[in-house]
GROMACS .gro file of C-alpha atoms in nm:
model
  347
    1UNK     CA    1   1.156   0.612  -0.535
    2UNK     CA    2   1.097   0.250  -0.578
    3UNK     CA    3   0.946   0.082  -0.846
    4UNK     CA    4   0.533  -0.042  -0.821
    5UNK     CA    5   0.533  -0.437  -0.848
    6UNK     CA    6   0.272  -0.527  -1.145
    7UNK     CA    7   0.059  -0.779  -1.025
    8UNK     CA    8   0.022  -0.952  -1.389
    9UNK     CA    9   0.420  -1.005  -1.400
   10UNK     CA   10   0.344  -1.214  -1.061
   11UNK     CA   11   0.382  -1.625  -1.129
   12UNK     CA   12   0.109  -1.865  -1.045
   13UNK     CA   13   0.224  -2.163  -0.857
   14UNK     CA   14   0.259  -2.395  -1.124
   15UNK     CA   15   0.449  -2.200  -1.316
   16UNK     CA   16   0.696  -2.084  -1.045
   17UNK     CA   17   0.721  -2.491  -0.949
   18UNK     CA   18   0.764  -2.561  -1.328
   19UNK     CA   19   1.069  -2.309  -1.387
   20UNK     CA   20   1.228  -2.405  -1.040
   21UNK     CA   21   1.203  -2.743  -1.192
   22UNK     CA   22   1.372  -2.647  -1.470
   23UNK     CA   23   1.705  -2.426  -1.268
   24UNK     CA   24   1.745  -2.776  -1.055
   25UNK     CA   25   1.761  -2.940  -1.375
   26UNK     CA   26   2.013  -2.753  -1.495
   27UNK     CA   27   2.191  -2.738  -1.178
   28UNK     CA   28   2.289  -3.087  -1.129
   29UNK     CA   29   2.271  -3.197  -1.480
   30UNK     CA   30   1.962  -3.459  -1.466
   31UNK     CA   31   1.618  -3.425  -1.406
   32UNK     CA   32   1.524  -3.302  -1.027
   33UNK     CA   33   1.415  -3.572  -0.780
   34UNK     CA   34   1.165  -3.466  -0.541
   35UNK     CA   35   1.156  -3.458  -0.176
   36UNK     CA   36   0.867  -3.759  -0.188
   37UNK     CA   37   0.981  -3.948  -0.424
   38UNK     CA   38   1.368  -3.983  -0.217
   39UNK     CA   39   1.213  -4.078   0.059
   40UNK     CA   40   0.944  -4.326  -0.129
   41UNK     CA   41   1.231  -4.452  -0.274
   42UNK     CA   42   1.446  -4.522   0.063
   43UNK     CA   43   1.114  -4.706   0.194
   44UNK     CA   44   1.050  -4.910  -0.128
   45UNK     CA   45   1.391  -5.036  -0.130
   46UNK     CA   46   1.397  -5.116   0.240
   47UNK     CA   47   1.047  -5.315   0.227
   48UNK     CA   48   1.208  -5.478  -0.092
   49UNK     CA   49   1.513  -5.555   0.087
   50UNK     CA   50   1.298  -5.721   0.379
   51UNK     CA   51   1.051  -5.889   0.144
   52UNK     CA   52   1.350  -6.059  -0.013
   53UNK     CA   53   1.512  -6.166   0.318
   54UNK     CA   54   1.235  -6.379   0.407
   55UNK     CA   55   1.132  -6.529   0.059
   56UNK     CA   56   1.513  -6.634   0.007
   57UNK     CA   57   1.749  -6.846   0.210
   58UNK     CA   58   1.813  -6.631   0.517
   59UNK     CA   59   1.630  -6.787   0.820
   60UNK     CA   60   1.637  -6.668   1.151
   61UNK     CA   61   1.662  -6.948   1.463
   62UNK     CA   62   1.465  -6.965   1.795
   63UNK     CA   63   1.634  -6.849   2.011
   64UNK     CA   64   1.783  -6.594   1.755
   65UNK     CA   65   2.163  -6.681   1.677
   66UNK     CA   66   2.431  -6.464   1.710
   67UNK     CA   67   2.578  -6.440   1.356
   68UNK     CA   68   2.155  -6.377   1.284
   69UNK     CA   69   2.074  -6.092   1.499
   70UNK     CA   70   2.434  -5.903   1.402
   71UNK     CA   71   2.280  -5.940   1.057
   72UNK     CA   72   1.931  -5.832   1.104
   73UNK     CA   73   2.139  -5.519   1.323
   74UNK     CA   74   2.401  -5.454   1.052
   75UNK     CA   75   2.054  -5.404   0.807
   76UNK     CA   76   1.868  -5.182   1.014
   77UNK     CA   77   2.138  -4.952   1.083
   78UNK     CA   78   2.207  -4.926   0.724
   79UNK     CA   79   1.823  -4.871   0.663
   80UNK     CA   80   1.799  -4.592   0.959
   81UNK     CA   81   2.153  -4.402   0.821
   82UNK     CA   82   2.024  -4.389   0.510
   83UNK     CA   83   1.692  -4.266   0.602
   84UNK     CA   84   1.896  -3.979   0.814
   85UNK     CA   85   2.106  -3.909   0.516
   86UNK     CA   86   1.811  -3.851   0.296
   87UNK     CA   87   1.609  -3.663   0.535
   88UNK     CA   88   1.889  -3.430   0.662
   89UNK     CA   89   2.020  -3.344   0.290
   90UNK     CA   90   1.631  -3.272   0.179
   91UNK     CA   91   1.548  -3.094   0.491
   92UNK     CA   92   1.873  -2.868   0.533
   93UNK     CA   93   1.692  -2.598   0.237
   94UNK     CA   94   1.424  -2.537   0.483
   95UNK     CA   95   1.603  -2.483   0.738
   96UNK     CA   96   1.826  -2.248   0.560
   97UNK     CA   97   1.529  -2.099   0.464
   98UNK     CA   98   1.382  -2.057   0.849
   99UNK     CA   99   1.764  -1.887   0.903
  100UNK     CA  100   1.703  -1.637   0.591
  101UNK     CA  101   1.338  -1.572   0.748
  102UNK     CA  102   1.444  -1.506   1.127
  103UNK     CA  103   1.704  -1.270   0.945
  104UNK     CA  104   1.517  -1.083   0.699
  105UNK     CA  105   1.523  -0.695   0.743
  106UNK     CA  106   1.338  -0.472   0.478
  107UNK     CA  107   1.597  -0.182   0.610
  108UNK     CA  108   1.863  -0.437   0.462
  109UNK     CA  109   1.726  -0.525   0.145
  110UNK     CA  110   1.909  -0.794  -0.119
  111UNK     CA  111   1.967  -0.989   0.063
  112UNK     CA  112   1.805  -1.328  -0.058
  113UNK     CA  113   1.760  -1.751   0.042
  114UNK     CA  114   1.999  -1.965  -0.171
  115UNK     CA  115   1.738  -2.166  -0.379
  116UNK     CA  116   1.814  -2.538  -0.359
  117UNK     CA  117   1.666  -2.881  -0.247
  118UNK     CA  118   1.452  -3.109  -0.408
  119UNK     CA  119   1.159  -2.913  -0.630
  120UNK     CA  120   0.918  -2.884  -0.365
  121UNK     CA  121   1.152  -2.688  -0.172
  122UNK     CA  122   1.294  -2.479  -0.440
  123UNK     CA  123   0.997  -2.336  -0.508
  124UNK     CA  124   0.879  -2.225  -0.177
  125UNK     CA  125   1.210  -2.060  -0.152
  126UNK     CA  126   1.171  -1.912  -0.469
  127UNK     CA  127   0.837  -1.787  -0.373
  128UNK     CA  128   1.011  -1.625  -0.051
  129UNK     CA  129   1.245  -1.462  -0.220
  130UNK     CA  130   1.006  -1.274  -0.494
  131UNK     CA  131   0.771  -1.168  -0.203
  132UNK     CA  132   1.042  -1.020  -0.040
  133UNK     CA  133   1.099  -0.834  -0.346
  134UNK     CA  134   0.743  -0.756  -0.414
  135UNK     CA  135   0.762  -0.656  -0.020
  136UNK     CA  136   1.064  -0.436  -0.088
  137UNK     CA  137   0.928  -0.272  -0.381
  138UNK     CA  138   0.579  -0.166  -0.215
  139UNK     CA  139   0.765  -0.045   0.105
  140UNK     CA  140   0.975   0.201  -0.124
  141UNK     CA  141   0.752   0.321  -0.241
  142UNK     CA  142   0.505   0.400   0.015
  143UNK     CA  143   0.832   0.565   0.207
  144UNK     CA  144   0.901   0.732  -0.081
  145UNK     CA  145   0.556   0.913  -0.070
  146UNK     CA  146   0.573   0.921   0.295
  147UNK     CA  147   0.909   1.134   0.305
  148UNK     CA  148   0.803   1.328   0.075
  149UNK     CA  149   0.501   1.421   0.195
  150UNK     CA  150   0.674   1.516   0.535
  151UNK     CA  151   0.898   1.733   0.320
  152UNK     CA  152   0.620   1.939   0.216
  153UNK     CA  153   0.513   1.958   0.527
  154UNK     CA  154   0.818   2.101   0.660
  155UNK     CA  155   0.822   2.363   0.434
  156UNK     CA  156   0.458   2.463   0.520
  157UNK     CA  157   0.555   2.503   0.876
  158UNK     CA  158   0.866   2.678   0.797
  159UNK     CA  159   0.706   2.921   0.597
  160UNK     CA  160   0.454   3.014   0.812
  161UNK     CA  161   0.671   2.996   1.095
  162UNK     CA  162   0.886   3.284   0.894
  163UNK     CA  163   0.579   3.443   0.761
  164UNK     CA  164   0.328   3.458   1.051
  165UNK     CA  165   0.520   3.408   1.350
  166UNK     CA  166   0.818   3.582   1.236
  167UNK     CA  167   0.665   3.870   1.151
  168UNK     CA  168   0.456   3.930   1.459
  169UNK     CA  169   0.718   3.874   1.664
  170UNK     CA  170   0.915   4.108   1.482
  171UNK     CA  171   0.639   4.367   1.505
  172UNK     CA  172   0.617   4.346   1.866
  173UNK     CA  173   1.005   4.393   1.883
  174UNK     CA  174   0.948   4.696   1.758
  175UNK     CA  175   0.647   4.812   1.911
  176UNK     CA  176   0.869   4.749   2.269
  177UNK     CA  177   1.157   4.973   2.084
  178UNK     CA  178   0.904   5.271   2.073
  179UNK     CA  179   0.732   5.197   2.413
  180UNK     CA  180   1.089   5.176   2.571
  181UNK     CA  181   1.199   5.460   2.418
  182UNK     CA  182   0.872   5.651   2.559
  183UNK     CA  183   0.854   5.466   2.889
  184UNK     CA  184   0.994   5.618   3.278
  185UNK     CA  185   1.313   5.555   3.340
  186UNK     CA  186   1.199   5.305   3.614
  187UNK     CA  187   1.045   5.084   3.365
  188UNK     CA  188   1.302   5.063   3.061
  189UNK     CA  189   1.480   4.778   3.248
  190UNK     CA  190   1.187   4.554   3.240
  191UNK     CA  191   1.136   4.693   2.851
  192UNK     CA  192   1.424   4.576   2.786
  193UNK     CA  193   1.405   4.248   2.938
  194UNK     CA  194   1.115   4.218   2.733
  195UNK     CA  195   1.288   4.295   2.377
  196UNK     CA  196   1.581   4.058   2.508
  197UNK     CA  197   1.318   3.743   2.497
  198UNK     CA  198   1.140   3.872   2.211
  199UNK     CA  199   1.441   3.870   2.008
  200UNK     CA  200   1.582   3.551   2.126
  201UNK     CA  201   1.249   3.404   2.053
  202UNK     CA  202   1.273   3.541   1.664
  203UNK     CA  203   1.600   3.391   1.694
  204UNK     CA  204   1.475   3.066   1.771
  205UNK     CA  205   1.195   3.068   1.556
  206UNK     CA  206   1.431   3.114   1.269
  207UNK     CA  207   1.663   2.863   1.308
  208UNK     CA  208   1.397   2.605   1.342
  209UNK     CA  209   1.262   2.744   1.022
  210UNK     CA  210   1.633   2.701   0.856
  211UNK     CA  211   1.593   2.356   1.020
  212UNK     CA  212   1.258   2.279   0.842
  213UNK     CA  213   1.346   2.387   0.542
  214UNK     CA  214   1.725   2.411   0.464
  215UNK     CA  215   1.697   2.755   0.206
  216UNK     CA  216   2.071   2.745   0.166
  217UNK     CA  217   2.003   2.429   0.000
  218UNK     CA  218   1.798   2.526  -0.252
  219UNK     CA  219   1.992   2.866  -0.307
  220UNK     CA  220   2.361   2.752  -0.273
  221UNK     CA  221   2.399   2.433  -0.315
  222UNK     CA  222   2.509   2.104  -0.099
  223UNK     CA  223   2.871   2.195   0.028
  224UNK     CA  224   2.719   2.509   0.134
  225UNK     CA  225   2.443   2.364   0.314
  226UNK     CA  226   2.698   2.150   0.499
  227UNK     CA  227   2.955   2.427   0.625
  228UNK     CA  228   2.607   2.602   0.788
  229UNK     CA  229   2.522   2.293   0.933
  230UNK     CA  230   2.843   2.236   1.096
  231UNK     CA  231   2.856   2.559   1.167
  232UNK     CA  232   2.501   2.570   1.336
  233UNK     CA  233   2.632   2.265   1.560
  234UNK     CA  234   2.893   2.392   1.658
  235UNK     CA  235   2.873   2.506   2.018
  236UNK     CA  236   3.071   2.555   2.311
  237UNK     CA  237   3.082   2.195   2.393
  238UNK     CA  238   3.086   2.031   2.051
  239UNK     CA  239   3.316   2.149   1.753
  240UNK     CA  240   3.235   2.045   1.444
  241UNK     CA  241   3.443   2.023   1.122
  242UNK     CA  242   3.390   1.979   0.770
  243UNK     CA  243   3.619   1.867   0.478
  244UNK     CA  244   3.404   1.875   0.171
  245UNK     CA  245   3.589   1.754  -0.175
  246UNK     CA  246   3.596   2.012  -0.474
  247UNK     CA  247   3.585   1.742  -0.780
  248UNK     CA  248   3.229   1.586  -0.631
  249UNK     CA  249   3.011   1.461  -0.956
  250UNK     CA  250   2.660   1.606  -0.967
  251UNK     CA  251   2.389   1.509  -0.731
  252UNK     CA  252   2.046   1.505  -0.844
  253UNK     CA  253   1.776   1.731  -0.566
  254UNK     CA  254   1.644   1.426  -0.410
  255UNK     CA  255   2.041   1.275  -0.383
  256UNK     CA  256   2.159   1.615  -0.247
  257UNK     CA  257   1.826   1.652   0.011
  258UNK     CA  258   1.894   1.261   0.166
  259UNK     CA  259   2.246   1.372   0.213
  260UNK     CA  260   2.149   1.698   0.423
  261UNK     CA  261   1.920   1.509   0.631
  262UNK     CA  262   2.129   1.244   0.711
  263UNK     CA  263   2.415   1.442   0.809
  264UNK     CA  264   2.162   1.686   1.023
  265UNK     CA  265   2.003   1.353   1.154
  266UNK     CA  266   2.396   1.198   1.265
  267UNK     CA  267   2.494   1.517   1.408
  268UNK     CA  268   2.196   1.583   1.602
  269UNK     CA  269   2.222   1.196   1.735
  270UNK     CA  270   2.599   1.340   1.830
  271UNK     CA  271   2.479   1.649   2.023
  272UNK     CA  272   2.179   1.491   2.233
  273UNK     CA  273   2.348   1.115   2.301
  274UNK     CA  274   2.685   1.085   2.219
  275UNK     CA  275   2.880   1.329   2.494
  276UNK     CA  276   3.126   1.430   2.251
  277UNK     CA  277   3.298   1.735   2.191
  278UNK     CA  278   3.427   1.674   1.883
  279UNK     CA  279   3.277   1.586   1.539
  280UNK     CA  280   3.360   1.574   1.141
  281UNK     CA  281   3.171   1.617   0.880
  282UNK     CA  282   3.334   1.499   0.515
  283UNK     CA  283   3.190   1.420   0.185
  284UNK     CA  284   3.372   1.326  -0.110
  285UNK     CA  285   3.366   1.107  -0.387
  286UNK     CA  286   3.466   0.773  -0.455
  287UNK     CA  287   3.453   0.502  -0.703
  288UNK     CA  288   3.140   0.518  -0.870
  289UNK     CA  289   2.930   0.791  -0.616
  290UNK     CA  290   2.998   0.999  -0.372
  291UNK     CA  291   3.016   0.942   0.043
  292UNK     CA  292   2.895   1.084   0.323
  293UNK     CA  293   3.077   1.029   0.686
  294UNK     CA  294   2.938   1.187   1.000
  295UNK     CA  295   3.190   1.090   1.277
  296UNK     CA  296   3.237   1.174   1.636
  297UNK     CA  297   3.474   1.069   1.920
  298UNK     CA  298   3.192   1.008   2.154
  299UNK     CA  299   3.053   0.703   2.343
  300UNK     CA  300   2.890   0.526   2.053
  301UNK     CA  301   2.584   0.326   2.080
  302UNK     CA  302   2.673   0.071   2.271
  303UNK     CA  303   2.411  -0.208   2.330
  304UNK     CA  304   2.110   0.072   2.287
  305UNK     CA  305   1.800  -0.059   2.011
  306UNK     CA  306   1.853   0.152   1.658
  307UNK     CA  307   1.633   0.431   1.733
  308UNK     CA  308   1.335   0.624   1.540
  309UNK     CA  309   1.624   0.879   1.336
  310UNK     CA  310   1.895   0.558   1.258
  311UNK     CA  311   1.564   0.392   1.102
  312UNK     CA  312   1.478   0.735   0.924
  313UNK     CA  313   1.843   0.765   0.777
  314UNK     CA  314   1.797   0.395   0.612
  315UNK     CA  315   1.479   0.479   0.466
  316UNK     CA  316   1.612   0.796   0.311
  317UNK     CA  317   1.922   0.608   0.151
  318UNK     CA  318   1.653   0.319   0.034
  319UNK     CA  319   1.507   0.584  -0.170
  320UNK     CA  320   1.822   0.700  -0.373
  321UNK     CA  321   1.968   0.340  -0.391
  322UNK     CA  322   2.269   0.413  -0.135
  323UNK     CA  323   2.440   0.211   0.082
  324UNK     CA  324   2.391   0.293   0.426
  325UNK     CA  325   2.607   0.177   0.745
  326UNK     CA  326   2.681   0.261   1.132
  327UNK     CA  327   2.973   0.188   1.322
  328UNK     CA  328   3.057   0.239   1.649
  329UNK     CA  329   3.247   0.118   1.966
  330UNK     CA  330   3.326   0.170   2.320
  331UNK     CA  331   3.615   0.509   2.294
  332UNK     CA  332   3.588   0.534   1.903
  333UNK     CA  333   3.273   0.738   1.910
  334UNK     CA  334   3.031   0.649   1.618
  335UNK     CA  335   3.076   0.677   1.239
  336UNK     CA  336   2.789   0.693   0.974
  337UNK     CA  337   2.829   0.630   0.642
  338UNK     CA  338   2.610   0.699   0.319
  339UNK     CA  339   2.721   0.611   0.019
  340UNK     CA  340   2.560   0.754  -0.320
  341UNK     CA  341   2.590   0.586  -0.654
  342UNK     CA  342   2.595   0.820  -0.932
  343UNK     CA  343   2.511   0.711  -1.289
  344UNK     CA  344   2.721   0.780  -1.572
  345UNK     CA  345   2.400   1.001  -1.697
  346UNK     CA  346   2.371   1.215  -1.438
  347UNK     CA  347   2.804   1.346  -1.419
   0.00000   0.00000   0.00000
């Protein structure tokens, strides 16, 4: 679910300065030079330089001679290169860091700034990089109760769906069995018209309710849950196969729920956008977890913007730690893949 950042394990500034200090230190083997004092250094020596010019020997002529003015030349391009050298080398962290910033994705997490560069430096990218954990932490877990609250929420519906609407629609189904059963010959058409929408509406209502709140889940298990799936997509356009391992480790419920949702989120992505008509569905497991593929021979996503669902699978495999990734191209369709670590605990 993510883990709540204590504020009193956060580092004051001088303290965070202080132990980057320290890591450059040990890094290059001497104490750290900061970015102020190398370039107050490269001025100091230059002024020195110039101060000693003019208090020793070297004159320079009127008009200036030749030899001179290659001299004074040969000097200051030493002076400028070296001010460029310094500058660039204590100036490339930051830009790094502006690279790492223009990058940064809380969908992608772990990823980090190297910390390097003069003290200064160091520590602002070590203060980057613990917000962004602090950042990653906190957005967790407020997905975390966000999902799960819309969980709850989908079995609310479902069951009143099933309860209320289910039931009074299968109430009037049979109320229209009696009237047609009573009504004039010239009317039992229409009756029957009548019971054919009633009954494809109960029909409906009930698989959105299975949608809502997957039952076979909770009663059968995962595999299970995944063969009605496929089945369920599985129309006259799209087939839809599954290959589900028999030696899968244990899942715990909240590992086994993100892996229902985003194989019902990839297939339903397959069945709106992808104009396929064929799909797979296979989990099995692999070095240290298990892994989830949703595939299709579709058009893939081509240029499109990751949409509302792509964002809602990456927040569901942020929850259980798993690795999530989609690939796709132009006549290879589209392939998701979740991949669950499981401890050694929980098999």
């Amino acid at each position: 679910m993510g883990d709540v950042t204590d504020i009193r394990e956060r580092r004051g500034p001088a303290k965070l300065v202080a132990e980057t200090s320290c890591a450059a230190e040990e890094r290059s083997g001497g104490p750290a030079v900061s970015l102020f004092w190398r370039i107050f250094s490269l001025n100091a020596a230059a002024l020195l330089v110039a101060a000693a010019l003019l208090l020793g020997p070297v004159t320079v002529s009127t008009p200036v001679r030749q030899g001179e003015a290659v001299v004074v030349l040969a000097g200051l391009v030493l002076l400028l290169v070296a001010n460029a050298l310094v500058l660039r080398v204590g100036l490339a962290p930051l830009q790094r860091l502006g690279q790492a910033m223009a990058a940064a994705d809380l969908l992608r997490p772990g990823v980090r700034a190297p910390v390097s560069g003069p003290a200064e430096t160091a520590a602002l990218i070590t203060t980057y990089n613990t917000m962004l954990d602090r950042l990653e932490a906190e957005r967790a877990t407020g997905a975390a109760h966000a999902l799960s609250a819309q969980e709850r929420e989908r079995h609310r519906i479902a069951r009143e769906l099933h309860d209320e609407v289910g039931q009074t629609l299968t109430a009037v189904l049979l109320q229209l069995k009696r009237v047609a059963d009573r009504a004039p010959e010239e009317l039992r058409e229409e009756v029957g018209q009548a019971q054919e929408a009633t009954r494809a509406g109960l029909d409906e209502i009930r698989r959105i309710a299975r949608r809502l709140r997957p039952g076979v889940l909770e009663e059968l298990g995962l595999p299970s849950a995944l063969r009605s799936l496929a089945a369920e997509f599985t129309t006259h356009g799209l087939t839809v196969r599954h290959h589900l391992g028999g030696d899968l480790p244990p899942l715990t419920e909240e590992s086994e729920l993100v892996v229902y949702r985003v194989a019902q989120e990839g297939l339903t992505n397959t069945a709106r956008h992808s104009a396929a008509d064929r799909a797979e569905v296979r989990l099995e497991a692999v070095a240290g977890g298990v892994e989830l593929l949703v595939r299709d021979n579709g058009r893939g996503l081509g240029t499109s913007a990751e949409g509302a669902g792509m964002q809602g699978m990456r927040e569901r495999a942020l929850l259980v730690g798993a690795a999530f990734s989609v690939e796709s191209g132009p006549g290879r369709g589209t392939e998701v893949r979740l991949r669950i670590p499981v401890a050694e605990e929980v098999r």
